[in-house]
mmCIF file of C-alpha atoms in Angstrom:
data_model
loop_
_atom_site.group_PDB
_atom_site.id
_atom_site.type_symbol
_atom_site.label_atom_id
_atom_site.label_comp_id
_atom_site.label_asym_id
_atom_site.label_seq_id
_atom_site.Cartn_x
_atom_site.Cartn_y
_atom_site.Cartn_z
ATOM 1 C CA MET A 18 -0.477 -0.146 0.178
ATOM 2 C CA LEU A 19 2.621 2.433 0.986
ATOM 3 C CA LEU A 20 4.224 1.790 -2.429
ATOM 4 C CA ARG A 21 1.177 2.795 -4.139
ATOM 5 C CA VAL A 22 0.539 6.051 -2.619
ATOM 6 C CA LEU A 23 4.542 6.844 -3.292
ATOM 7 C CA ARG A 24 4.195 6.239 -6.602
ATOM 8 C CA GLN A 25 0.591 7.893 -6.572
ATOM 9 C CA VAL A 26 2.289 11.604 -5.332
ATOM 10 C CA ALA A 27 5.995 11.460 -6.478
ATOM 11 C CA LEU A 28 3.775 11.208 -10.489
ATOM 12 C CA ARG A 29 1.577 13.538 -9.723
ATOM 13 C CA THR A 30 3.772 16.490 -7.969
ATOM 14 C CA THR A 31 6.899 15.312 -11.327
ATOM 15 C CA ILE A 32 5.647 13.810 -14.027
ATOM 16 C CA SER A 33 2.277 15.874 -13.902
ATOM 17 C CA THR A 34 4.573 19.326 -14.591
ATOM 18 C CA SER A 35 6.409 17.525 -17.205
ATOM 19 C CA THR A 36 6.332 18.632 -21.018
ATOM 20 C CA VAL A 37 6.923 15.602 -22.044
ATOM 21 C CA ALA A 38 4.662 13.462 -19.561
ATOM 22 C CA GLN A 39 2.390 11.292 -21.534
ATOM 23 C CA GLY A 40 -1.283 11.583 -21.982
ATOM 24 C CA PRO A 41 -3.659 9.498 -19.627
ATOM 25 C CA GLY A 42 -3.066 5.781 -19.748
ATOM 26 C CA MET A 43 -0.509 5.976 -23.229
ATOM 27 C CA PRO A 44 2.436 3.605 -22.521
ATOM 28 C CA PRO A 45 5.384 5.418 -23.741
ATOM 29 C CA PRO A 46 6.038 4.735 -27.390
ATOM 30 C CA GLY A 47 7.863 1.209 -28.568
ATOM 31 C CA CYS A 48 10.807 0.392 -26.329
ATOM 32 C CA ARG A 49 13.048 1.823 -24.011
ATOM 33 C CA ILE A 50 16.085 0.456 -22.260
ATOM 34 C CA LEU A 51 17.315 2.208 -19.057
ATOM 35 C CA VAL A 52 21.009 0.948 -18.103
ATOM 36 C CA ILE A 53 22.329 2.267 -14.834
ATOM 37 C CA ASN A 54 25.877 3.124 -14.993
ATOM 38 C CA ARG A 55 27.092 3.140 -10.423
ATOM 39 C CA GLY A 56 30.615 5.133 -12.221
ATOM 40 C CA GLY A 57 33.055 4.509 -9.606
ATOM 41 C CA GLY A 58 32.914 2.667 -6.585
ATOM 42 C CA SER A 59 31.013 -0.413 -5.038
ATOM 43 C CA ARG A 60 29.514 -3.317 -7.743
ATOM 44 C CA ARG A 61 30.030 -0.799 -10.460
ATOM 45 C CA VAL A 62 30.092 -3.403 -13.374
ATOM 46 C CA SER A 63 33.457 -2.502 -15.208
ATOM 47 C CA ASN A 64 32.371 -3.291 -18.474
ATOM 48 C CA HIS A 65 29.856 -1.197 -18.682
ATOM 49 C CA GLY A 66 30.668 0.473 -22.068
ATOM 50 C CA SER A 67 31.062 -3.182 -23.708
ATOM 51 C CA MET A 68 27.969 -4.223 -22.021
ATOM 52 C CA LEU A 69 26.027 -0.859 -23.091
ATOM 53 C CA THR A 70 27.624 -1.037 -26.355
ATOM 54 C CA GLY A 71 26.155 -4.508 -26.716
ATOM 55 C CA ILE A 72 22.464 -3.342 -25.857
ATOM 56 C CA MET A 73 22.643 -0.981 -28.828
ATOM 57 C CA ASP A 74 24.151 -3.062 -31.503
ATOM 58 C CA GLN A 75 21.291 -5.697 -30.557
ATOM 59 C CA HIS A 76 18.230 -3.461 -30.395
ATOM 60 C CA PRO A 77 18.438 -0.525 -32.431
ATOM 61 C CA GLU A 78 14.489 -0.459 -32.445
ATOM 62 C CA CYS A 79 14.886 0.358 -29.066
ATOM 63 C CA GLU A 80 15.344 3.852 -27.271
ATOM 64 C CA LEU A 81 18.294 3.406 -24.946
ATOM 65 C CA ALA A 82 19.047 5.830 -21.876
ATOM 66 C CA VAL A 83 21.972 5.771 -19.108
ATOM 67 C CA HIS A 84 21.017 6.971 -15.752
ATOM 68 C CA SER A 85 24.125 7.851 -13.197
ATOM 69 C CA GLY A 86 21.992 9.929 -10.446
ATOM 70 C CA LYS A 87 23.639 13.023 -10.900
ATOM 71 C CA GLU A 88 19.875 14.094 -12.848
ATOM 72 C CA PRO A 89 18.124 16.201 -11.433
ATOM 73 C CA LEU A 90 14.881 13.787 -8.883
ATOM 74 C CA LYS A 91 12.368 15.465 -11.941
ATOM 75 C CA SER A 92 14.648 13.537 -14.851
ATOM 76 C CA GLN A 93 15.622 10.714 -12.986
ATOM 77 C CA LEU A 94 11.799 9.892 -12.098
ATOM 78 C CA GLU A 95 10.476 10.374 -15.473
ATOM 79 C CA LEU A 96 13.190 7.771 -17.190
ATOM 80 C CA PHE A 97 11.702 5.339 -14.475
ATOM 81 C CA ARG A 98 8.304 5.956 -15.486
ATOM 82 C CA LYS A 99 9.039 5.277 -19.224
ATOM 83 C CA ALA A 100 11.688 3.032 -19.276
ATOM 84 C CA THR A 101 9.788 -0.334 -20.529
ATOM 85 C CA THR A 102 13.497 -2.122 -19.659
ATOM 86 C CA ILE A 103 15.565 -1.808 -16.551
ATOM 87 C CA VAL A 104 19.415 -3.006 -16.313
ATOM 88 C CA ALA A 105 20.892 -2.530 -13.218
ATOM 89 C CA PRO A 106 23.429 -3.583 -10.514
ATOM 90 C CA HIS A 107 21.729 -4.476 -7.408
ATOM 91 C CA GLY A 108 22.240 -0.485 -5.222
ATOM 92 C CA ALA A 109 20.608 2.518 -4.252
ATOM 93 C CA GLY A 110 19.475 3.667 -8.253
ATOM 94 C CA LEU A 111 17.083 0.978 -8.544
ATOM 95 C CA SER A 112 14.772 1.983 -5.823
ATOM 96 C CA ASN A 113 13.343 4.373 -8.910
ATOM 97 C CA ILE A 114 11.675 1.715 -9.936
ATOM 98 C CA TYR A 115 8.714 2.488 -7.738
ATOM 99 C CA ILE A 116 7.641 4.800 -10.283
ATOM 100 C CA SER A 117 7.743 2.662 -13.357
ATOM 101 C CA ARG A 118 5.029 1.596 -15.197
ATOM 102 C CA PRO A 119 3.600 -2.155 -13.926
ATOM 103 C CA GLY A 120 4.647 -5.103 -16.566
ATOM 104 C CA THR A 121 7.710 -2.724 -16.508
ATOM 105 C CA GLY A 122 10.801 -5.806 -17.074
ATOM 106 C CA VAL A 123 13.732 -5.028 -14.597
ATOM 107 C CA LEU A 124 17.207 -7.043 -14.992
ATOM 108 C CA GLU A 125 19.126 -6.863 -11.222
ATOM 109 C CA PHE A 126 22.602 -7.856 -11.340
ATOM 110 C CA LEU A 127 23.001 -9.154 -7.861
ATOM 111 C CA VAL A 128 26.614 -10.311 -6.390
ATOM 112 C CA MET A 129 27.389 -13.034 -5.374
ATOM 113 C CA ASN A 130 27.174 -12.873 -1.655
ATOM 114 C CA GLY A 131 25.329 -10.681 1.067
ATOM 115 C CA VAL A 132 23.059 -8.589 -1.450
ATOM 116 C CA GLY A 133 19.866 -8.352 0.012
ATOM 117 C CA LEU A 134 16.836 -9.627 -2.350
ATOM 118 C CA CYS A 135 14.573 -5.934 -1.594
ATOM 119 C CA TYR A 136 14.128 -5.429 -4.851
ATOM 120 C CA MET A 137 12.633 -8.477 -6.213
ATOM 121 C CA ILE A 138 10.382 -8.301 -3.661
ATOM 122 C CA ALA A 139 9.008 -4.642 -4.521
ATOM 123 C CA ALA A 140 9.366 -5.113 -8.389
ATOM 124 C CA ALA A 141 6.998 -8.273 -7.115
ATOM 125 C CA LYS A 142 4.835 -5.718 -5.567
ATOM 126 C CA LEU A 143 4.872 -3.087 -7.969
ATOM 127 C CA GLY A 144 3.742 -5.501 -10.706
ATOM 128 C CA LEU A 145 7.316 -5.751 -12.259
ATOM 129 C CA ARG A 146 9.159 -7.773 -14.603
ATOM 130 C CA TYR A 147 12.079 -9.115 -12.518
ATOM 131 C CA TRP A 148 15.267 -10.948 -13.435
ATOM 132 C CA ALA A 149 18.575 -11.138 -12.338
ATOM 133 C CA LEU A 150 21.803 -12.060 -13.018
ATOM 134 C CA ALA A 151 25.515 -13.223 -10.677
ATOM 135 C CA PHE A 152 28.631 -12.931 -12.055
ATOM 136 C CA PRO A 153 31.547 -14.987 -10.123
ATOM 137 C CA GLY A 154 34.266 -13.241 -8.504
ATOM 138 C CA SER A 155 31.270 -10.142 -7.330
ATOM 139 C CA SER A 156 31.497 -8.377 -4.390
ATOM 140 C CA GLN A 157 29.288 -5.916 -2.148
ATOM 141 C CA ASN A 158 32.049 -3.474 -1.723
ATOM 142 C CA GLY A 159 34.440 -4.331 -5.616
ATOM 143 C CA ALA A 160 33.840 -4.309 -8.761
ATOM 144 C CA MET A 161 31.292 -6.699 -11.378
ATOM 145 C CA THR A 162 32.822 -8.089 -14.750
ATOM 146 C CA ALA A 163 29.277 -8.844 -16.286
ATOM 147 C CA ASN A 164 29.062 -11.733 -18.547
ATOM 148 C CA ILE A 165 27.742 -9.663 -21.332
ATOM 149 C CA ARG A 166 25.954 -12.395 -23.510
ATOM 150 C CA GLU A 167 24.254 -13.858 -20.387
ATOM 151 C CA VAL A 168 23.563 -9.947 -20.464
ATOM 152 C CA LEU A 169 22.495 -10.378 -23.922
ATOM 153 C CA ASP A 170 20.475 -12.791 -23.764
ATOM 154 C CA THR A 171 18.110 -12.076 -20.692
ATOM 155 C CA VAL A 172 17.982 -8.393 -22.486
ATOM 156 C CA LYS A 173 16.797 -10.260 -26.185
ATOM 157 C CA ASP A 174 14.478 -11.767 -23.895
ATOM 158 C CA MET A 175 12.837 -9.001 -22.224
ATOM 159 C CA VAL A 176 12.768 -6.641 -24.834
ATOM 160 C CA ALA A 177 10.781 -10.029 -26.531
ATOM 161 C CA GLU A 178 8.517 -10.339 -24.115
ATOM 162 C CA ALA A 179 7.822 -6.697 -24.110
ATOM 163 C CA LEU A 180 7.417 -5.870 -27.521
ATOM 164 C CA GLU A 181 5.073 -9.308 -28.034
ATOM 165 C CA GLY A 182 2.260 -7.313 -26.229
ATOM 166 C CA ASN A 183 3.201 -6.996 -22.378
ATOM 167 C CA LEU A 184 3.464 -3.541 -23.433
ATOM 168 C CA SER A 185 -0.706 -3.327 -22.384
ATOM 169 C CA GLN A 186 -0.395 -4.058 -19.189
ATOM 170 C CA LEU A 187 2.680 -0.437 -18.897
ATOM 171 C CA MET A 188 -0.682 1.312 -19.611
ATOM 172 C CA VAL A 189 -1.239 2.386 -15.914
#
């Protein structure tokens, strides 16, 4: 219940004043992939550039956005609200999924040990589609090296599922 209230308040105060907001009940057009880049620090993806290039090459039909967490709050919320697929390492940036439309796909990169499943639970409660990958050698405090093939295969499945009719769920 609290997540629904937070979503409604954020939508009313942020998205409703946006010049790029969609009309009521309108899904975002096409496919929008949002990739979170943690930059430096813990749980960053050391091969983020290669992963991003692979996603762009594999999905030219999709609009691609990168979230650094340095954008103004309104811009961050718009990115998450418009996304049909979100790709991100575990971390605070994923807390913005509460603004995502039901049916949005979320791919979370988990470390091998020690990370909770709070975003999996939030995704389930919010009606989001959730996937997770964990990469050998990853840790809570260090960088992780994504298995690019695994990421691309998963994102391909997520985008295909969204484009094959599940985008109608994004009409909330």
